[in-house]
XYZ file of C-alpha atoms in Angstrom:
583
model
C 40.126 -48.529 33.992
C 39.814 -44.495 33.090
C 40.206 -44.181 29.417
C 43.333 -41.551 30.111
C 44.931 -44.248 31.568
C 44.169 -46.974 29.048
C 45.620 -44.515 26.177
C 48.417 -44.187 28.851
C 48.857 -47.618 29.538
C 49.002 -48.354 25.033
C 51.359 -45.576 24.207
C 53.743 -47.702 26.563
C 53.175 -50.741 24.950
C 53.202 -49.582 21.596
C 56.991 -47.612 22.689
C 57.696 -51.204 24.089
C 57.079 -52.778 21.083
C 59.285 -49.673 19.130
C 62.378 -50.662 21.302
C 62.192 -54.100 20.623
C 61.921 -53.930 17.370
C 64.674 -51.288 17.114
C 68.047 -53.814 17.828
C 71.371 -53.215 17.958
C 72.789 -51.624 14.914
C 74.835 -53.228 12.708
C 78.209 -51.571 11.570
C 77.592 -49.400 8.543
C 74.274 -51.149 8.463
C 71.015 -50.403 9.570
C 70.243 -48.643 12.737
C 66.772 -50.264 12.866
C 67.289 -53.878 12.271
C 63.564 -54.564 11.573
C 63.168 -54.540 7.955
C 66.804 -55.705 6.868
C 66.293 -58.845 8.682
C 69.166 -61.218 6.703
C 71.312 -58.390 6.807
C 73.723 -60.873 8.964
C 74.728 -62.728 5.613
C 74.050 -59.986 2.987
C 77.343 -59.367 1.268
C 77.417 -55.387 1.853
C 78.230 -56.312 6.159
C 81.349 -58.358 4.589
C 82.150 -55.574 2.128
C 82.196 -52.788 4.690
C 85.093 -55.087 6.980
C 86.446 -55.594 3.626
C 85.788 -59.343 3.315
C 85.562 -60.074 -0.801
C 83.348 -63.409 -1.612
C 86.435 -65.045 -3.394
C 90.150 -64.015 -2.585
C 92.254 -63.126 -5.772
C 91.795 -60.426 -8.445
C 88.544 -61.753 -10.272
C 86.152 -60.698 -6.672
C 83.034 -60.038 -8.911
C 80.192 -62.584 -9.512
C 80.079 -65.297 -12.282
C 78.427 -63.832 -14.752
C 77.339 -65.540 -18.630
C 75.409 -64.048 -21.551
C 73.903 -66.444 -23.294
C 73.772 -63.519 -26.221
C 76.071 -64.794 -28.652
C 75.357 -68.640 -28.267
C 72.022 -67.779 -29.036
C 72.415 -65.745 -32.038
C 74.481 -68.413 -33.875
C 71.288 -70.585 -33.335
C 68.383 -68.191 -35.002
C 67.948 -69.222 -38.400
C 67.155 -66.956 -40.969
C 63.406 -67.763 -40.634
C 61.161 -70.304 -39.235
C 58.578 -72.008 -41.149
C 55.887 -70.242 -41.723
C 53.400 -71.643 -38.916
C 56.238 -71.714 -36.520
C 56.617 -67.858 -36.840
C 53.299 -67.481 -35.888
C 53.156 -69.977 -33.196
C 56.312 -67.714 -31.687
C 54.418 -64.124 -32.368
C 51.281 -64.662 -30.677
C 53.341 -66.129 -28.027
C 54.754 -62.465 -27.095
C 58.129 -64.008 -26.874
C 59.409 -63.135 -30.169
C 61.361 -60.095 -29.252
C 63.495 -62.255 -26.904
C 65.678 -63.790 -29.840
C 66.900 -60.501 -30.333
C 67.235 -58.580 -27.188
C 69.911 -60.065 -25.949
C 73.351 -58.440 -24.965
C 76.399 -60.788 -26.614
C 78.795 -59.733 -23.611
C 77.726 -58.235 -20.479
C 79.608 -56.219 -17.700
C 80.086 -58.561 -14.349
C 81.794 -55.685 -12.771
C 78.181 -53.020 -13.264
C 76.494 -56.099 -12.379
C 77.987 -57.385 -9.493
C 78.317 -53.314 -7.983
C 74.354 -53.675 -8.089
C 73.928 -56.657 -6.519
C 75.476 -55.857 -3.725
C 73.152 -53.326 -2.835
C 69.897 -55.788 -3.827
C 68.057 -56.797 -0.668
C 65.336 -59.498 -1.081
C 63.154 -58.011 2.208
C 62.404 -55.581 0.110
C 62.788 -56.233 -3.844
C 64.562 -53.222 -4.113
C 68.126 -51.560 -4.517
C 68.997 -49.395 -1.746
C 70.553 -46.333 -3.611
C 72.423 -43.495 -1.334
C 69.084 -41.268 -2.217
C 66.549 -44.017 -1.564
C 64.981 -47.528 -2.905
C 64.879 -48.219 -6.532
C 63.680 -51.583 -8.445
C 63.158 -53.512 -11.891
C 59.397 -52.928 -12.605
C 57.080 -54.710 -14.375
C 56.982 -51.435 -16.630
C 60.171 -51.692 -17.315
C 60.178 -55.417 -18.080
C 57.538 -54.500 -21.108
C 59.565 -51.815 -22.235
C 62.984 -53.037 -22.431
C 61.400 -56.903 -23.545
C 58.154 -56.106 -24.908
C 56.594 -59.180 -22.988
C 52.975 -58.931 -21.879
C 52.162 -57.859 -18.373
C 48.428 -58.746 -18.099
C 47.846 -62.660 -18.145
C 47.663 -65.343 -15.661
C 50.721 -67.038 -13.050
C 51.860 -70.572 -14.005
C 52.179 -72.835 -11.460
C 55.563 -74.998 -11.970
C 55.507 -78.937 -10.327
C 59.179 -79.914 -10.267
C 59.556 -83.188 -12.799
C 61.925 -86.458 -12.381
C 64.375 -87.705 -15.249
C 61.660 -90.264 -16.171
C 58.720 -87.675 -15.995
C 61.034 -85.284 -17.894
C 61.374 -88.239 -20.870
C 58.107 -88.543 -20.885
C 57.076 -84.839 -21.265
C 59.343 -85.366 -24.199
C 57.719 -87.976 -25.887
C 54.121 -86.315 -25.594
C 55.498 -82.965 -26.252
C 58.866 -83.042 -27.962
C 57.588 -85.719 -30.245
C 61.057 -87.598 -29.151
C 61.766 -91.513 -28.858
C 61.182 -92.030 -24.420
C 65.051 -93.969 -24.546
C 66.460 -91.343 -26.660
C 65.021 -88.741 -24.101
C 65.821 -90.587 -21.050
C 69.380 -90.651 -21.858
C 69.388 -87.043 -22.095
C 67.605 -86.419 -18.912
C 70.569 -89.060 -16.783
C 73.153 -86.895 -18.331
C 71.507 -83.665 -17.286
C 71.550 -85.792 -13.499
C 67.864 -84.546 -13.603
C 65.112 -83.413 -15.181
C 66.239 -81.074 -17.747
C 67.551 -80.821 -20.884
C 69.980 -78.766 -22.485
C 69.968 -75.803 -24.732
C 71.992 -78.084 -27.491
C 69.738 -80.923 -27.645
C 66.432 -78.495 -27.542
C 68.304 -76.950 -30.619
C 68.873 -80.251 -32.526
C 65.268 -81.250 -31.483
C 63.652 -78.317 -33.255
C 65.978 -78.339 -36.076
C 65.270 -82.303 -36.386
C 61.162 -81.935 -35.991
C 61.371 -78.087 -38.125
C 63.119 -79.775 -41.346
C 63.120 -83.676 -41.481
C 59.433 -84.829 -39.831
C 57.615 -81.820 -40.261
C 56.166 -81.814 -36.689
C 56.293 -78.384 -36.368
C 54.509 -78.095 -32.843
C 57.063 -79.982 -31.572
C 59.285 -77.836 -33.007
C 58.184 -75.146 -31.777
C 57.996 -75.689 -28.401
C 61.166 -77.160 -28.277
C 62.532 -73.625 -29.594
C 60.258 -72.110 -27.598
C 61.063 -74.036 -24.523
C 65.455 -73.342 -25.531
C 64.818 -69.517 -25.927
C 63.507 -68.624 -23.009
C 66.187 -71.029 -20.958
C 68.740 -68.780 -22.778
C 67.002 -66.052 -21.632
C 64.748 -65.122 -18.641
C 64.825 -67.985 -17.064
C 68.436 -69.211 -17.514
C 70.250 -71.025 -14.334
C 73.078 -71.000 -13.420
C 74.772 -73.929 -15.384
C 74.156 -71.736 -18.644
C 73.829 -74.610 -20.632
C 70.655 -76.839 -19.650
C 67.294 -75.886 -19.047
C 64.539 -77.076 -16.295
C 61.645 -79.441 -17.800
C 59.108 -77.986 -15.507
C 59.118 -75.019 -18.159
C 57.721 -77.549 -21.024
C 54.268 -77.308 -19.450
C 54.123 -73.879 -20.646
C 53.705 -74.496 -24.260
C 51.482 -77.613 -24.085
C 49.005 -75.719 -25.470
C 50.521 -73.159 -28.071
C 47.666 -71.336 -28.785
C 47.926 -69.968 -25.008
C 50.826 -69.326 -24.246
C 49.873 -65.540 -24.581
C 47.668 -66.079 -21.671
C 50.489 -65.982 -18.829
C 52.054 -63.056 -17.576
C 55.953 -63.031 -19.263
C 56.962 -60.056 -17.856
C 56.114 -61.579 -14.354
C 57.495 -64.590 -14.326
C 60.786 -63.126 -16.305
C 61.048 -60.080 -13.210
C 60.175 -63.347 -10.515
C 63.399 -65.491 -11.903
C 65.421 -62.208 -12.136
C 64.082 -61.112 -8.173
C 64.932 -64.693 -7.116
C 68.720 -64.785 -8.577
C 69.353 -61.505 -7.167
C 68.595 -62.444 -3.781
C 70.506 -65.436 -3.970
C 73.346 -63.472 -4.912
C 72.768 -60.890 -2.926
C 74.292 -63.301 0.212
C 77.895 -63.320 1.026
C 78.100 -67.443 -0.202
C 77.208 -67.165 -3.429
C 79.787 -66.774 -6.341
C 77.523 -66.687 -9.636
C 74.216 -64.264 -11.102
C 71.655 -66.683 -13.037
C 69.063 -65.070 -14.536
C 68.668 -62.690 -17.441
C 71.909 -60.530 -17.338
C 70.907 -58.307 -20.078
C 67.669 -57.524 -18.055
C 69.696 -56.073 -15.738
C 72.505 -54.218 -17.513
C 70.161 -52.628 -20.156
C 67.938 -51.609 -16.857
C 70.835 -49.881 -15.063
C 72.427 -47.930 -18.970
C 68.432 -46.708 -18.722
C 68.002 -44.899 -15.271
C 71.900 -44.385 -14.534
C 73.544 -42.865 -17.579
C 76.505 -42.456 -16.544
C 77.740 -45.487 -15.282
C 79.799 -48.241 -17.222
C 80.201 -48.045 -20.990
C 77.455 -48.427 -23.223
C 77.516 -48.260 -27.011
C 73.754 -47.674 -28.908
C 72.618 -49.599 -31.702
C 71.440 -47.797 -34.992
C 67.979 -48.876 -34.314
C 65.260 -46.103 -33.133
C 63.595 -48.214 -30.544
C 61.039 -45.387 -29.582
C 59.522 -45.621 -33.117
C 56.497 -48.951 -32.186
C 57.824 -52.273 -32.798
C 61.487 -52.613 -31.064
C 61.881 -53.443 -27.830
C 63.856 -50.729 -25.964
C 66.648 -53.532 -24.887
C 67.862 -53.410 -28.799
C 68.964 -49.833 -28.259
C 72.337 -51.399 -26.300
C 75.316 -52.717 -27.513
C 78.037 -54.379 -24.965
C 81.115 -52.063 -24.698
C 83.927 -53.291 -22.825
C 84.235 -51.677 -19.812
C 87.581 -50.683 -17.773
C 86.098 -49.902 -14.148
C 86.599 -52.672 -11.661
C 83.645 -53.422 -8.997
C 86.153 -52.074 -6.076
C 85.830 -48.390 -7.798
C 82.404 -49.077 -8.980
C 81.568 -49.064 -5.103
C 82.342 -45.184 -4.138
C 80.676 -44.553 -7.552
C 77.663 -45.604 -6.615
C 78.093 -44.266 -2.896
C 78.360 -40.559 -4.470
C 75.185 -40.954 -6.626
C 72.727 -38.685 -5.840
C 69.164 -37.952 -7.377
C 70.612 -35.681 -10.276
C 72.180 -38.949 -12.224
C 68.986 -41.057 -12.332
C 66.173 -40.837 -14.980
C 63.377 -41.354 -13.056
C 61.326 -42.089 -15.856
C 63.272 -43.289 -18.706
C 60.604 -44.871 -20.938
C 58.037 -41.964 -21.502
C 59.715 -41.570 -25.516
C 58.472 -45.237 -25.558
C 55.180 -45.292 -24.914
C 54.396 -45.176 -28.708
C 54.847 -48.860 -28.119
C 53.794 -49.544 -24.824
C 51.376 -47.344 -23.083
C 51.872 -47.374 -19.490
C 49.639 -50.100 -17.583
C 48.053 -49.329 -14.363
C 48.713 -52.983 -13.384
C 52.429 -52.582 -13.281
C 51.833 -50.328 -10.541
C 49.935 -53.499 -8.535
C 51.619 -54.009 -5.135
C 51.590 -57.731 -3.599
C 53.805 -60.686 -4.450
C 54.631 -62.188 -7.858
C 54.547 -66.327 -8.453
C 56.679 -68.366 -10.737
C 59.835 -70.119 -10.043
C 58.805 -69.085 -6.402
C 56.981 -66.193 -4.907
C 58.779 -63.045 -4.234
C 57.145 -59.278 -2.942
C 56.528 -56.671 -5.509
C 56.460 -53.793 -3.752
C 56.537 -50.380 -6.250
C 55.178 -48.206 -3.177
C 58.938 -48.257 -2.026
C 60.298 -47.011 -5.737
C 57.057 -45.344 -6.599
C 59.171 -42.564 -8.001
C 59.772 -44.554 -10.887
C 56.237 -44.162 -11.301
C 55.993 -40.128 -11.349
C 55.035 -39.536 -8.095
C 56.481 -38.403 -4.336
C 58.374 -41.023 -2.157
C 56.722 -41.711 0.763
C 57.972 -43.873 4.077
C 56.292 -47.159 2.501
C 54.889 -49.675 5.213
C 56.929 -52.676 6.357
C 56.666 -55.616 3.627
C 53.835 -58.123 3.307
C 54.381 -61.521 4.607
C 53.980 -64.078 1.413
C 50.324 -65.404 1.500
C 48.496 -68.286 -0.121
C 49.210 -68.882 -3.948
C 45.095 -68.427 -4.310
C 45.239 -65.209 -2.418
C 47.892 -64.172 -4.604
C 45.754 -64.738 -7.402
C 42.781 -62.763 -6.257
C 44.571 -59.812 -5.603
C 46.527 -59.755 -9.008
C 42.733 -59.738 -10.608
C 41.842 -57.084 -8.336
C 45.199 -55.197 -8.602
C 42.705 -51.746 -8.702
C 42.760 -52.247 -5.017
C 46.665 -52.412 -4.053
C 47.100 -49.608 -6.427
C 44.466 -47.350 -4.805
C 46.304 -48.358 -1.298
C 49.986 -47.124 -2.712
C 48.942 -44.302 -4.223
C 46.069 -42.933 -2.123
C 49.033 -41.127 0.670
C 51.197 -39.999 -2.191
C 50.311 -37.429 -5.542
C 52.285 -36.701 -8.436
C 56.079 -35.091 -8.054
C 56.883 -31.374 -8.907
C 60.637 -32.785 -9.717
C 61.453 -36.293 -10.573
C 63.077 -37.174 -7.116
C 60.741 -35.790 -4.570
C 60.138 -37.365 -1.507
C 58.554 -36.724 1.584
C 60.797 -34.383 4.234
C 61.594 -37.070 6.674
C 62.219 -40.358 4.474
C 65.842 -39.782 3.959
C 65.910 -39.451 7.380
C 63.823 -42.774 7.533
C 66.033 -44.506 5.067
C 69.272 -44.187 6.723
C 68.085 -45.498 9.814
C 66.648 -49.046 8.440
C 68.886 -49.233 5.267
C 72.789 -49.159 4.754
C 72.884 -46.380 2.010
C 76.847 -46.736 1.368
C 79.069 -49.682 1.106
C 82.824 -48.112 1.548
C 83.655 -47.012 4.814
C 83.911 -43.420 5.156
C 86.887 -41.464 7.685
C 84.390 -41.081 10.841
C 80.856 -40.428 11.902
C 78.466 -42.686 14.050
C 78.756 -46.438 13.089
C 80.852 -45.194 10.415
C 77.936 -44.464 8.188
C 78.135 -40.788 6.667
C 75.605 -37.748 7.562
C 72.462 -37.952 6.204
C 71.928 -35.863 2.748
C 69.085 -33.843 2.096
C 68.257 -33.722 -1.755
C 65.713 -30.052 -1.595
C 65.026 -28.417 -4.888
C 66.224 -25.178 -5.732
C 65.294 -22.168 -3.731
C 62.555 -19.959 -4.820
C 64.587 -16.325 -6.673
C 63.330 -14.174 -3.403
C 64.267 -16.559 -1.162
C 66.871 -15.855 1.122
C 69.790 -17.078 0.838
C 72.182 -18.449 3.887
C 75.481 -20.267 3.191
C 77.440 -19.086 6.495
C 78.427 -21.827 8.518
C 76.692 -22.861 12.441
C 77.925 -21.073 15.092
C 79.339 -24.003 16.819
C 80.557 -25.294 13.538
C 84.673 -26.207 14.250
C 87.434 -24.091 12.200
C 87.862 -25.095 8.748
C 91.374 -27.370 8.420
C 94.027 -25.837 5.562
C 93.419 -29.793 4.263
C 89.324 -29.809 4.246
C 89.741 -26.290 2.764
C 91.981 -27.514 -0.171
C 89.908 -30.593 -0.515
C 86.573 -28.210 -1.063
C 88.259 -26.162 -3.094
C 89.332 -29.033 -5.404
C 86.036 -30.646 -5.371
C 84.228 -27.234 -6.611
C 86.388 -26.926 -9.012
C 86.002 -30.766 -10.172
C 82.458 -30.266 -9.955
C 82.112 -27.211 -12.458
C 83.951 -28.210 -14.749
C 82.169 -31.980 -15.111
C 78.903 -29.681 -14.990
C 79.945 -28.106 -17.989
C 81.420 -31.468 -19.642
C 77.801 -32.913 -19.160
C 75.666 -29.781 -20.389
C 77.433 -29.273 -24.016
C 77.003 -31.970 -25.498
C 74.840 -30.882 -29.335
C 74.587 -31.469 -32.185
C 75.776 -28.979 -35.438
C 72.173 -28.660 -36.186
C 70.756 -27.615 -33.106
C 70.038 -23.700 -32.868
C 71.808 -23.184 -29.957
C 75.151 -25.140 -31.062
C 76.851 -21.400 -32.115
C 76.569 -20.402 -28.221
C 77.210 -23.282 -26.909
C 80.374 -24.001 -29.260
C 81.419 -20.484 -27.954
C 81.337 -21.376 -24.672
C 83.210 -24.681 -25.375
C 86.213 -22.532 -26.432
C 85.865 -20.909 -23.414
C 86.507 -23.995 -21.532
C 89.628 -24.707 -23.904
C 91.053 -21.517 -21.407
C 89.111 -22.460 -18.061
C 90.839 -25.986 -18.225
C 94.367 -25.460 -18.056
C 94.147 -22.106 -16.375
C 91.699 -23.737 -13.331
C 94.885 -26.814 -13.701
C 97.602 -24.254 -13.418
C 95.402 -22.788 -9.780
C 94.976 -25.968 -8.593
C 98.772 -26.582 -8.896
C 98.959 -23.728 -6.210
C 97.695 -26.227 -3.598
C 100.117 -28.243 -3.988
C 103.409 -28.904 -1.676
C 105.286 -30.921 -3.154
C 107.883 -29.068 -6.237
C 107.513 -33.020 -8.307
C 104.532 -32.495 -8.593
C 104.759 -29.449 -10.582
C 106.415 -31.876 -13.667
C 103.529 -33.889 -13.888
C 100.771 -31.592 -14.317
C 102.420 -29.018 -16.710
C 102.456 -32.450 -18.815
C 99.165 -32.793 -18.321
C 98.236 -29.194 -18.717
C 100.204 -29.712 -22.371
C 98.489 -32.773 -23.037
C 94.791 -31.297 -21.877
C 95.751 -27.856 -24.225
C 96.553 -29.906 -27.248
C 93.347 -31.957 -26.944
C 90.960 -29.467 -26.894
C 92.300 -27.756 -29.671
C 91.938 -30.574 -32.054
C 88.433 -31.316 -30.644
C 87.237 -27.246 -31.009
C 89.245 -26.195 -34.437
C 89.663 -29.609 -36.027
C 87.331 -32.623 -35.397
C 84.259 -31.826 -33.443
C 83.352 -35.685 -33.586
C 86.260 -36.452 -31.253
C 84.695 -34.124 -28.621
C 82.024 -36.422 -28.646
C 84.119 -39.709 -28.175
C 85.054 -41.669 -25.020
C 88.277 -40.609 -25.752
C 87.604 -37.122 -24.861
C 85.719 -37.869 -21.997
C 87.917 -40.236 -20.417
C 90.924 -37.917 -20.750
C 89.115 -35.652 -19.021
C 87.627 -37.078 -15.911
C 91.168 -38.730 -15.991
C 93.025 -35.338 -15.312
C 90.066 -34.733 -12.644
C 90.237 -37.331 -10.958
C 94.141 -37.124 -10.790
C 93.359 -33.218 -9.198
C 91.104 -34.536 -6.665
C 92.797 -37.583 -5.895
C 96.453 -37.288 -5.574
C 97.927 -35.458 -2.967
């Protein structure tokens, strides 16, 4: 056969092989079915038909911090060789990173956007994932170490575990083991065992890996009863002199990957795993979602994990208007790289950057090529994900993670802005991902226009804002929407921007300016009112425009500290949002 003819003869195939994979899009889905492959049950294709997981008010996930159960348990101190049993561990820091209360409503918003093809949230401006960098920043648990290899264990093996172990009486532990209907034992007796081995027997081993065995079941490995934990853990601190040796931070991000896919299918009601991971991971890269409080504690100075910088804050936004919240994210509200102030106390590891599949509870891809971002440098279409090899072929390649991280990085090089990306991956992304969850007006599928994030044109370049020649006649309705929007937008800009302090250099100017804005608020109100039809309407806002003026002049003449508070803030994206939204 001619070689023209041959080439000829595999571009067909290969187009062939295109088409097939390329099935029939799903609603507000995927285009190209081919990487989404359990899209079917994924919650986000019963979200965009409007199907909740549970009918009623309550339609978020089942969500428990362990947080405050926990800190009623840590004593004051530990005996002396128990402390340093629990130190050279590397989980020491968990007993205090832990959020009391956490959001379910944040939470649950970011599940549904979790898919477990490819490890990943899928963001309206690309992929984005937990790390194994940001597992040692926000927990301070070692990275570098070896996997641990779990064998599931019966109520008697359990009791026995105990008895060689726990230092516990077999009958006493048995009985514990038929109540948990398994083998495990709960966080209560795990507490009474230390406390009885700690300060009665003096087998302080015991002790301590009883503790040891309760904290992290409170923490990253928690299930979803919230109350016992899973025996197969105990194996970890048989010896206690290594348990430094395994990697923490990987088998905490492999429980928290493995939850989120569960709950990242339309059947499941409840979020196992270490909630506080999570939250404290989203107040990092997305600061302005939910409500966040910050502790006292200067967790860039070396010793504190950066997880002790949050506080839980009750928030008010439900997951139904957390959804077009997320949908109208775009690059600008991410930190890309939130954790260069911390690296003081945790230098950045090339390993974190390895590319492969994680082991522990299970085996789950890893796959930072697809956030790589995160990492500093331009997004790139990443190739389809790795099927899950053998456990010893994991192995090798986490000990020769040089290789994996010369393959990501090798068609990529580092970003000129944070969220670079190649010119055609949005373009990519919208055609194998489902980039928004609430159903917009039209378009094909129902899934919106693709956005193009560009940088800033160069000063001489030209500039060219008018509109396509075959673009259709502005509507009086789209032209009062824009118009609302802009004005919505600028003045948020300028909410964001000015925010110093009174001993910054600068604060004069920008204080200046804010009294500006004490005119451009109510006078940009009072325009907006022009738009309006309706002569009710006219009542309402003047109230508001009274209610805005008197605001702003206790926040610029009296107390600058209140400009500073929620309290500010929410009054004023409340009186934006009512512009925008009400007509």
């Amino acid at each position: 056969m001619p070689p023209v003819h041959q080439e000829q003869v595999k571009e067909q195939v290969e187009e062939q092989a295109e088409q097939q994979a390329v099935q029939q899009a799903w609603p507000g889905g995927p285009i190209d079915t081919s990487l989404l492959t359990r899209y079917e049950h994924h919650v986000a294709r019963h979200v965009w038909f409007g199907q909740e997981r549970v009918e009623g008010d309550k339609i978020e996930l089942r969500i428990v911090s362990l947080g405050r159960k926990l800190a009623d348990r840590i004593p004051d101190h530990h005996p002396e060789v128990i402390q340093g049993w629990l130190n050279i561990s590397g989980l020491c820091w968990l007993e205090r990173t832990s959020l009391k209360l956490t959001d379910p409503q944040l939470i649950s918003a970011f599940v549904e956007r979790w898919h477990p093809e490819t490890s990943s949230f899928h963001m309206p401006f690309g992929e984005m994932t937990i790390t194994l960098d940001d597992v040692a920043c926000l927990l301070h648990l070692p990275v570098r170490g070896q996997f641990y290899t779990h064998v599931s264990v019966s109520q008697e093996q359990a009791a026995e575990l105990a008895v060689e172990l726990l230092g516990e009486e077999y009958e006493f532990a048995l009985r514990e083991t038929v109540a948990q209907r398994g083998g495990y034992f709960s966080q209560q007796w795990l507490y009474e065992s230390y406390n009885r081995n700690a300060n009665f027997y003096g087998k302080y081993d015991c002790a301590a890996r009883a503790w040891m065995l309760m904290l992290v079941g409170s923490t990253i490995l928690a299930d979803k009863s919230y109350t016992r934990v899973d025996a197969k853990w105990l194996l970890l601190f048989s010896d206690l002199s290594a348990v430094h040796t395994y990697s923490w931070a990987s088998i905490a991000l492999v429980c928290l990957y493995d939850n989120l896919n569960d709950a990242s299918m339309f059947s499941t009601r409840a979020l196992a795993g270490y909630a506080t991971l999570l939250q404290c991971w989203i107040h990092e890269y997305f600061p302005t979602l939910g409500r966040r409080a910050q502790s006292d504690l200067n967790c860039d100075n070396p010793g504190f994990p950066r997880a002790m910088r949050w506080m839980y804050k009750q928030g008010k936004t439900k997951l139904p208007d957390y959804r077009p919240i997320l949908d109208a994210l775009t690059p600008d509200d991410v930190i890309w790289r939130p954790f260069e102030t911390h690296r003081g106390s945790i230098p950045f590891d090339l390993i974190t950057l390895y590319s492969g599949h994680l082991r522990g509870s299970t085996v789950v891809p890893y796959l930072p090529e697809r956030c790589i971002r995160q990492f500093g440098f331009v997004q790139y279409i990443p190739p389809p994900p790795p099927l899950a090899p053998a456990y010893s072929d994991i192995d090798s390649d986490w000990i020769g993670y040089h290789a994996s991280v010369d393959r990501i990085l090798q068609p990529t090089r580092p970003v000129t802005y944070a969220s670079e990306t190649v010119p055609d991956y949005m373009s990519w992304y919208y055609r194998v991902s489902h980039p928004r969850l609430c159903r917009p007006v039209d378009g094909p599928h129902g899934a919106p226009p693709v956005p193009h994030y560009a940088p800033a044109p160069a000063p001489d370049a030209p500039v060219d804002d008018a509109p396509a020649d075959d673009a259709p006649q502005e509507t009086a309705l789209q032209r009062e929407r824009r118009w609302r929007g802009m004005a919505r937008g600028a003045l948020e800009t300028i909410l964001t921007r000015i925010d110093a302090d009174r001993d910054d250099e600068d604060f004069e100017e920008l204080f200046f300016c804010t009294r500006c804005m004490s005119w451009c608020i109510p006078m940009t109100s009072f325009l907006l009112l022009c738009f309006f039809e309706h002569w009710f309407m006219y009542f309402y806002f003047w109230i508001v425009y009274f209610v805005e003026l008197f605001l702003l002049y206790r926040v610029l003449y009296l107390d600058y500290e209140l400009y500073r508070s929620n309290v500010f803030y929410t009054s004023i994206h409340y009186f934006l949002t009512q512009i925008t939204l009400l007509k």
